[in-house]
Every structure is written in C-alpha cells, then in structure tokens.
Short mmCIF file of C-alpha atoms and ligand atoms in Angstrom, two decimals:
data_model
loop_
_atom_site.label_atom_id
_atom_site.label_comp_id
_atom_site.label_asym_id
_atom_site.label_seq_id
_atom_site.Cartn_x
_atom_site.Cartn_y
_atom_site.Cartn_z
CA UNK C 1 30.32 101.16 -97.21
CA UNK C 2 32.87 100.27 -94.71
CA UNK C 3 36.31 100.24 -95.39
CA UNK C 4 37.00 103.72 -94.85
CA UNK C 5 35.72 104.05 -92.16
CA UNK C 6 37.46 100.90 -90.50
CA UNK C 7 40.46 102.17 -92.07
CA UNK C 8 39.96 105.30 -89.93
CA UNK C 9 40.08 102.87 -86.53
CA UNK C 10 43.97 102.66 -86.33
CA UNK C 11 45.39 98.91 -87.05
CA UNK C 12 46.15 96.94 -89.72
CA UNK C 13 43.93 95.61 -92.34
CA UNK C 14 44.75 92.40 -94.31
CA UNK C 15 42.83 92.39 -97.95
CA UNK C 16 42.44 89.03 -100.28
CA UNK C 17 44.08 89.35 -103.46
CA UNK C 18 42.35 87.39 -106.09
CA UNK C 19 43.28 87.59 -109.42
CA UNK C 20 41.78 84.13 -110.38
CA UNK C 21 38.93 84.92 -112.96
CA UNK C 22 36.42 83.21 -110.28
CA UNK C 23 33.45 84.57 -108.76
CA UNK C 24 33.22 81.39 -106.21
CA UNK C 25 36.61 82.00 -104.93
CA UNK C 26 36.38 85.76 -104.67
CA UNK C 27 33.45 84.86 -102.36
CA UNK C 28 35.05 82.43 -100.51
CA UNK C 29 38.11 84.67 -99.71
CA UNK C 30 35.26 87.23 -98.81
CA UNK C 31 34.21 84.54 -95.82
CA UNK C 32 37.67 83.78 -94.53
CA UNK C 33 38.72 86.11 -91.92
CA UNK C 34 40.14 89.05 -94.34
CA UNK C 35 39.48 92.37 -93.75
CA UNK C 36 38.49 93.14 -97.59
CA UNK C 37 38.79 90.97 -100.98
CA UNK C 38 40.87 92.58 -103.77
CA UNK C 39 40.08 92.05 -107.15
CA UNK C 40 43.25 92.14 -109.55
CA UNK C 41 42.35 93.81 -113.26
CA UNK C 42 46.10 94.44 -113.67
CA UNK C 43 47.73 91.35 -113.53
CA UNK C 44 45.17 89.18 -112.31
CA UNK C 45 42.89 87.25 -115.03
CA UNK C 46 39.59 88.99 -113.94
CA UNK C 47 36.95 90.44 -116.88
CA UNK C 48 34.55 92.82 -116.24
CA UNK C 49 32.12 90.15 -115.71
CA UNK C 50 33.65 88.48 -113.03
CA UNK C 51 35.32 91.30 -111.80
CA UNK C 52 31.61 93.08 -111.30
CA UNK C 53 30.00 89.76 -110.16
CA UNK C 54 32.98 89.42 -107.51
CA UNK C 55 32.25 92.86 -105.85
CA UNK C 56 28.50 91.81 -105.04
CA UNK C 57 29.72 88.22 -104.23
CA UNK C 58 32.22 89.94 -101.54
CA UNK C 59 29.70 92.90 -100.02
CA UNK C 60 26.85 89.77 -99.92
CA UNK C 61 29.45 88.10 -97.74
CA UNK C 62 29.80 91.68 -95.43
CA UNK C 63 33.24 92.42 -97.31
CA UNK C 64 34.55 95.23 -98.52
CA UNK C 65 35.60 95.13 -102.26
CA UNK C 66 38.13 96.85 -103.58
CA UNK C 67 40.09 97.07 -107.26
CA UNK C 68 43.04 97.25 -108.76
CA UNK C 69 42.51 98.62 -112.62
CA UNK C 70 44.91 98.12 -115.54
CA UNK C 71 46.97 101.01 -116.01
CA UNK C 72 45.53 104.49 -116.99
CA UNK C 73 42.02 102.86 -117.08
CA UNK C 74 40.10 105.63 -115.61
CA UNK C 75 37.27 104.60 -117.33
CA UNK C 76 36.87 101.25 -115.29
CA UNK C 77 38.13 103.42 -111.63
CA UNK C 78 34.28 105.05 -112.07
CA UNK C 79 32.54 102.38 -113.39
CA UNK C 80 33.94 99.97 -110.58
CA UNK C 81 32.49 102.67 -107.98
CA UNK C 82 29.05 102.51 -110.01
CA UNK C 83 29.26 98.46 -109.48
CA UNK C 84 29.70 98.65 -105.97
CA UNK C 85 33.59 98.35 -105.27
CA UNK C 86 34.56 100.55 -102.34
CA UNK C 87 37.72 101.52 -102.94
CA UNK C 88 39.92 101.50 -106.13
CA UNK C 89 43.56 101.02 -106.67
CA UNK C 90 45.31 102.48 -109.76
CA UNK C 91 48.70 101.03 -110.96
CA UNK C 92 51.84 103.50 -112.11
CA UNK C 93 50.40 106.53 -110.98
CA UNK C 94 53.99 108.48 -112.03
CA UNK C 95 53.33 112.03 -111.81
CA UNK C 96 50.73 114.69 -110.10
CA UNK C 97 49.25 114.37 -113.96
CA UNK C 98 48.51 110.87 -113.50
CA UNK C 99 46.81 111.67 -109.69
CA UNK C 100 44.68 114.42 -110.70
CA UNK C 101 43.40 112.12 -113.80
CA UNK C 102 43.06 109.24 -111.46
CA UNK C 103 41.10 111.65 -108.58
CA UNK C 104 39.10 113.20 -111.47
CA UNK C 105 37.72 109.77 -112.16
CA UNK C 106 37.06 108.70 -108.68
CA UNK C 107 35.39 112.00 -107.01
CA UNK C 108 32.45 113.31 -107.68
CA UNK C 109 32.12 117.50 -108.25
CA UNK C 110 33.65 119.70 -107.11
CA UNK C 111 36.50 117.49 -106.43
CA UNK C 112 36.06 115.23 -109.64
CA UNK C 113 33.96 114.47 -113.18
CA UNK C 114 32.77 111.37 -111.65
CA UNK C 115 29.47 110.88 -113.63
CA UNK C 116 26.38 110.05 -111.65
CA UNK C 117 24.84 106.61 -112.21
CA UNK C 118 25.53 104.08 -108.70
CA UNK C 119 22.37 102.08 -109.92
CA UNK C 120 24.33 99.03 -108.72
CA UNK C 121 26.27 100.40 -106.22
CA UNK C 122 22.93 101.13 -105.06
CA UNK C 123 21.77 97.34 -104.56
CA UNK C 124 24.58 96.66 -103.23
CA UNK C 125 24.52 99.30 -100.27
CA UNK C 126 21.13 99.33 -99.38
CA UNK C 127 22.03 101.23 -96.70
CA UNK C 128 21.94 104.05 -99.15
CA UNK C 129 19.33 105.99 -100.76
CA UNK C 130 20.57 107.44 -104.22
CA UNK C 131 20.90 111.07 -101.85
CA UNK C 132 22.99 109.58 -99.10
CA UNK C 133 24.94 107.97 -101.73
CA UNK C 134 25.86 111.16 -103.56
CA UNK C 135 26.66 112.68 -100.18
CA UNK C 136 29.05 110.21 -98.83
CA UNK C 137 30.91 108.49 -102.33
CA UNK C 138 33.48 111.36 -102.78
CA UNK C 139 34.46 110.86 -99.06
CA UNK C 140 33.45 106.77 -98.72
CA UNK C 141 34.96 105.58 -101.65
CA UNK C 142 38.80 105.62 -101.38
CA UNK C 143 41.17 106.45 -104.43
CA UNK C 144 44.40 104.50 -103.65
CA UNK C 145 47.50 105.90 -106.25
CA UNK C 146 49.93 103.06 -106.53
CA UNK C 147 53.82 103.92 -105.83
CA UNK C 148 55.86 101.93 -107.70
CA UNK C 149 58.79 103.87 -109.64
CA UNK C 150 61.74 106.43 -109.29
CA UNK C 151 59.33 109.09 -110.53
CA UNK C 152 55.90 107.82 -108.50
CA UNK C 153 58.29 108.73 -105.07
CA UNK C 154 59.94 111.86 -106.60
CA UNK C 155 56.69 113.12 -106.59
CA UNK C 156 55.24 111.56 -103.77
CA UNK C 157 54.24 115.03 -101.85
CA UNK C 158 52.59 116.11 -105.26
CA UNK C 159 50.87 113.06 -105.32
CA UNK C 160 49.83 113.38 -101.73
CA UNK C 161 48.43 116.66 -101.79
CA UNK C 162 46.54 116.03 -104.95
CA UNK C 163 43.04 116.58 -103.95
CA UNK C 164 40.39 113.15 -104.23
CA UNK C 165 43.90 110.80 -103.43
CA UNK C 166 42.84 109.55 -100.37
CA UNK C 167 46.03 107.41 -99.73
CA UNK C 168 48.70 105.67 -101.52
CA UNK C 169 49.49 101.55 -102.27
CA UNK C 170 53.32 100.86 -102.79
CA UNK C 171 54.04 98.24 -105.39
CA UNK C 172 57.29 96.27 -103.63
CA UNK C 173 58.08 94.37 -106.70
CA UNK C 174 58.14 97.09 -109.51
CA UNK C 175 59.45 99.66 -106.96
CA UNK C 176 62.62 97.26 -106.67
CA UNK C 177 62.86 97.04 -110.78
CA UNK C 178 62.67 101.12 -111.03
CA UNK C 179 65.13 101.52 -107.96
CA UNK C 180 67.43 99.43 -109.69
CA UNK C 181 67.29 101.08 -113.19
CA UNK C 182 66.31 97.61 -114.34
CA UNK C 183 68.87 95.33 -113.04
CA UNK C 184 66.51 93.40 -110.72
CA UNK C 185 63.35 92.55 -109.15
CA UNK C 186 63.90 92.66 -105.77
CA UNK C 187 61.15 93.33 -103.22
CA UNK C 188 62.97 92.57 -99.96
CA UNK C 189 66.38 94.89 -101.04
CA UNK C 190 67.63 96.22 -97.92
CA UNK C 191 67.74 99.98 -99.22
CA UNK C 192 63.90 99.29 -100.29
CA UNK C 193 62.53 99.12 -97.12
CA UNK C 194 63.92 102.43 -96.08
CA UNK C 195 62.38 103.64 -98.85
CA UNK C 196 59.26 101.71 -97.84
CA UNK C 197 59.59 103.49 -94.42
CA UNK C 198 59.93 106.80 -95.61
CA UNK C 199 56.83 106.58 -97.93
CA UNK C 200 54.73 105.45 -94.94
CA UNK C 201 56.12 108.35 -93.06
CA UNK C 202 54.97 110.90 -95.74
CA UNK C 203 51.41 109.42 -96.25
CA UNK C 204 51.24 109.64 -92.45
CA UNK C 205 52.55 113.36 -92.05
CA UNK C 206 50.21 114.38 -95.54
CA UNK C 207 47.20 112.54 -93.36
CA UNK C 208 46.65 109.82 -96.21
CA UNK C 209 46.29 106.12 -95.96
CA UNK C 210 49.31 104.09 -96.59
CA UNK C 211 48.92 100.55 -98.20
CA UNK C 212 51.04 98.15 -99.22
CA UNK C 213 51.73 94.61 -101.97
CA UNK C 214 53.13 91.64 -99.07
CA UNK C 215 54.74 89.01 -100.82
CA UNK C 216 55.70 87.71 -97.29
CA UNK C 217 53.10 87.23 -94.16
CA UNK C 218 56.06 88.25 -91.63
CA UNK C 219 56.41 91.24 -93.12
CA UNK C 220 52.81 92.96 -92.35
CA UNK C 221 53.61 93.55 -88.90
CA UNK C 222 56.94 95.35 -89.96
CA UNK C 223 55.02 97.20 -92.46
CA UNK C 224 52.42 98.06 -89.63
CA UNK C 225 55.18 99.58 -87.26
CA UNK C 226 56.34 101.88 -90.58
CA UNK C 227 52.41 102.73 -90.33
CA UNK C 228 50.72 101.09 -93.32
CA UNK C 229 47.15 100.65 -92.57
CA UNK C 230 46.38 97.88 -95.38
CA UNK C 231 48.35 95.32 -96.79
CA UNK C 232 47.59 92.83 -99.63
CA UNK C 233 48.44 89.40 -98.77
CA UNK C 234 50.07 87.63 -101.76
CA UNK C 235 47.73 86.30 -103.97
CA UNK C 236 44.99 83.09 -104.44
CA UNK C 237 47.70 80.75 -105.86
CA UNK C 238 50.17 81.95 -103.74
CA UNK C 239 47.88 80.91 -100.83
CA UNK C 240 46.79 77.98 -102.50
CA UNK C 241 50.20 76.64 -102.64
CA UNK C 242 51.08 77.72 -99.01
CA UNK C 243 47.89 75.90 -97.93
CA UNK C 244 48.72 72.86 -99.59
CA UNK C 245 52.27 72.71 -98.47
CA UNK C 246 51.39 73.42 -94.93
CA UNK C 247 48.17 70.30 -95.38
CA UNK C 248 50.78 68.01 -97.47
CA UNK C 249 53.44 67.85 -94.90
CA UNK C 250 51.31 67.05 -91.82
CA UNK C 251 49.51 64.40 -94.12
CA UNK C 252 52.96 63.11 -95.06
CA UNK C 253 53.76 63.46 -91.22
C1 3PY Y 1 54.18 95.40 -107.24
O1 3PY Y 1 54.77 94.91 -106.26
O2 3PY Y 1 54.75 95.98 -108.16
C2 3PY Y 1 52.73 95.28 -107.32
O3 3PY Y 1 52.13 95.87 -108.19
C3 3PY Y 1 52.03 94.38 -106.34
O4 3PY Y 1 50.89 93.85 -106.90
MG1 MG Y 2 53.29 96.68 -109.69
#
C-alpha cells in the first residue's frame, strides 16, 4: 500500500477517473503516468465485478486503487478495502452522522467495526502478512468524506475531527448546485472557489488530506497552491474526447 504514504510527501497527485465498466481500460489508465486509478461506483457504470477486477488490474500495474461508492454504501467502503482498493471515497457525506458511519466502515477497532477478512487484499499486497495487514489498514487505507453541499461545509470541522476521516474530496459540480439552492450547476462560480480555498485551508489546519473533482487540467495547479494534495482528472470519455480532438486536428493539419 502506497498512496498514503506518497500522499504524505508534499505535492500534488493526479488520479484516473474511470467510470467505464472496463477492466482493460482501468489497467491501461493504471500504466499511463497517473499517480492512482479511480474507480467510479457513483456515477460511473462499474459493477462489483469489474469494479473488484479493476483494483487488482491497477495494483498489478504498481497503482494505487482507489473508490468512489454510491451513496451511503458502507457496505461496499469495507468490502472494497477487503478487495484490495487503498483508499475509498464516499459521496454526500452531509453531517458528522454520515462521517462517523462512513469511518465506522473503513477502520478497524478501536477506531471502527471494520470486519476482518483482507483475503484479497492480501494477494494483492503481498507485501503483507495477514498481521502486518491488520496493523497498518486503519492507518494505510484512507477514508476520503466527499464535500459537496451547504450542510457537508457547515459541518466541515465536525467532519474533520471525526476520528477514521483521514481527509476530505470536494465535489465542484454538486457543491455549485447546493450553493446555489438549485439554480445552477456551476463548478467554476467565482464565489466557489473561495469556498474551495477555504475548505483546503481547514483540511490543512485539522491535518487531513484535501482532494478534489477537476473538470479542467489548468485548474490542478490552482487547486495545488489552495493545498489539495489529490485531484481527479475528469473522466475516461472526457479524456477520450480531449485525446481525439488534440490527434484529429494535427491529422487534419
Ligand atoms: C461533483 O463535482 O459533484 C463530483 O461528485 C465529482 O465527481
Ligand atoms: Mg458529486
């Protein structure tokens, strides 16, 4: 297990977000320079089958794997440890209710109820005996609550504090829906990004990890400054599309 720890070194890391229901393309991302491959279970079209066959695709190719669940599925935050995923991100965490629930899931006792059972987790870091394992998950494996409402950033110190949270992941897009009661979605708002800011700032003083959605490559070294240490980078058809315009036109001179 890696990512926290390369987390830990200061800089930015850039993850693959894949949320095409393919194992081959997970992989792939996994061997392009990212930092870490994402697997979407929220909006992206993953099952649990390729969703678990992605996260030993990814660590194969030296990559850490991380998830995003569907909402309140704190079933599937545990069971993604148990397959091997590294890190796990949980949508609409609203409330210090929704953290705890979230942390309970992810930590093991005394933190958590994680339940013991990394069989594949286990051949998938080899590196670990079941012992080691056990010793280094609830500090290894990184619960990420997603910020994304009104509410989420009302309670953001709650949240912060909450014990087995080891950072936060800001949402852009719904953010800009709750900030606007509805009237819009609106990721690159002006107001939003001083909200951005400040939620960067409060991870930072409450000595979590700060992550963040990027629609926009220009805007990870902005988010970097505000001291997010990962950022998502759009998604597999969003790169698919930027790849092929960028190919197209020089082909078309
Ligand atoms: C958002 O911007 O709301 C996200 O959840 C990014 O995936
Ligand atoms: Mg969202």
């Amino acid at each position: 297990m890696q990512l926290r720890d390369a987390l830990g070194q200061g800089g930015m890391l850039i993850t693959a977000w894949s949320s095409s229901p393919s194992v081959e393309m997970a992989g792939g991302f996994a061997r392009c320079p990212f930092d870490a491959v994402t697997i979407d279970m929220q909006h992206g079209a993953h099952s649990e089958d390729t969703a678990f066959a992605s996260a030993r695709a990814i660590a194969t190719a030296g990559k850490p794997a991380i998830l995003r669940i569907p909402v309140g599925r704190n079933d599937l935050a545990s069971r993604s440890l148990d397959m091997g995923f590294e890190a796990v991100i949980a949508p609409m965490i609203n409330s210090v209710a929704d953290a705890q629930a979230f942390a309970r899931a992810m930590k093991y006792p005394p933190v958590g109820e994680r339940s013991w059972g990394p069989t594949k987790a286990l051949q998938i870091h080899t590196d670990h005996t079941p012992e080691s394992y056990f010793r280094a998950a609830n500090t290894q494996t990184l619960a990420l609550a997603m910020i994304e409402t009104r509410s989420a950033f009302a309670d953001l110190d709650g949240i912060l504090a909450t014990d087995g949270i080891d950072g936060i992941f800001v949402g852009p897009s719904d953010l800009s829906i709750s900030w606007s009661n509805g009237a819009a979605v609106d990721p690159n708002n002006e107001e939003l990004q001083d909200v951005i800011a400040e939620i960067g700032r409060r991870a930072r003083g409450a000595g979590k990890f700060a992550a963040i959605f990027a629609i926009n490559p220009a805007d990870v070294p902005r988010f970097a400054k505000m001291g997010y240490r990962l950022a998502a980078l759009n998604t597999d058809p969003g790169i698919l599309h930027a790849g092929a315009a960028v190919m197209l036109d020089k082909a078309r001179g």
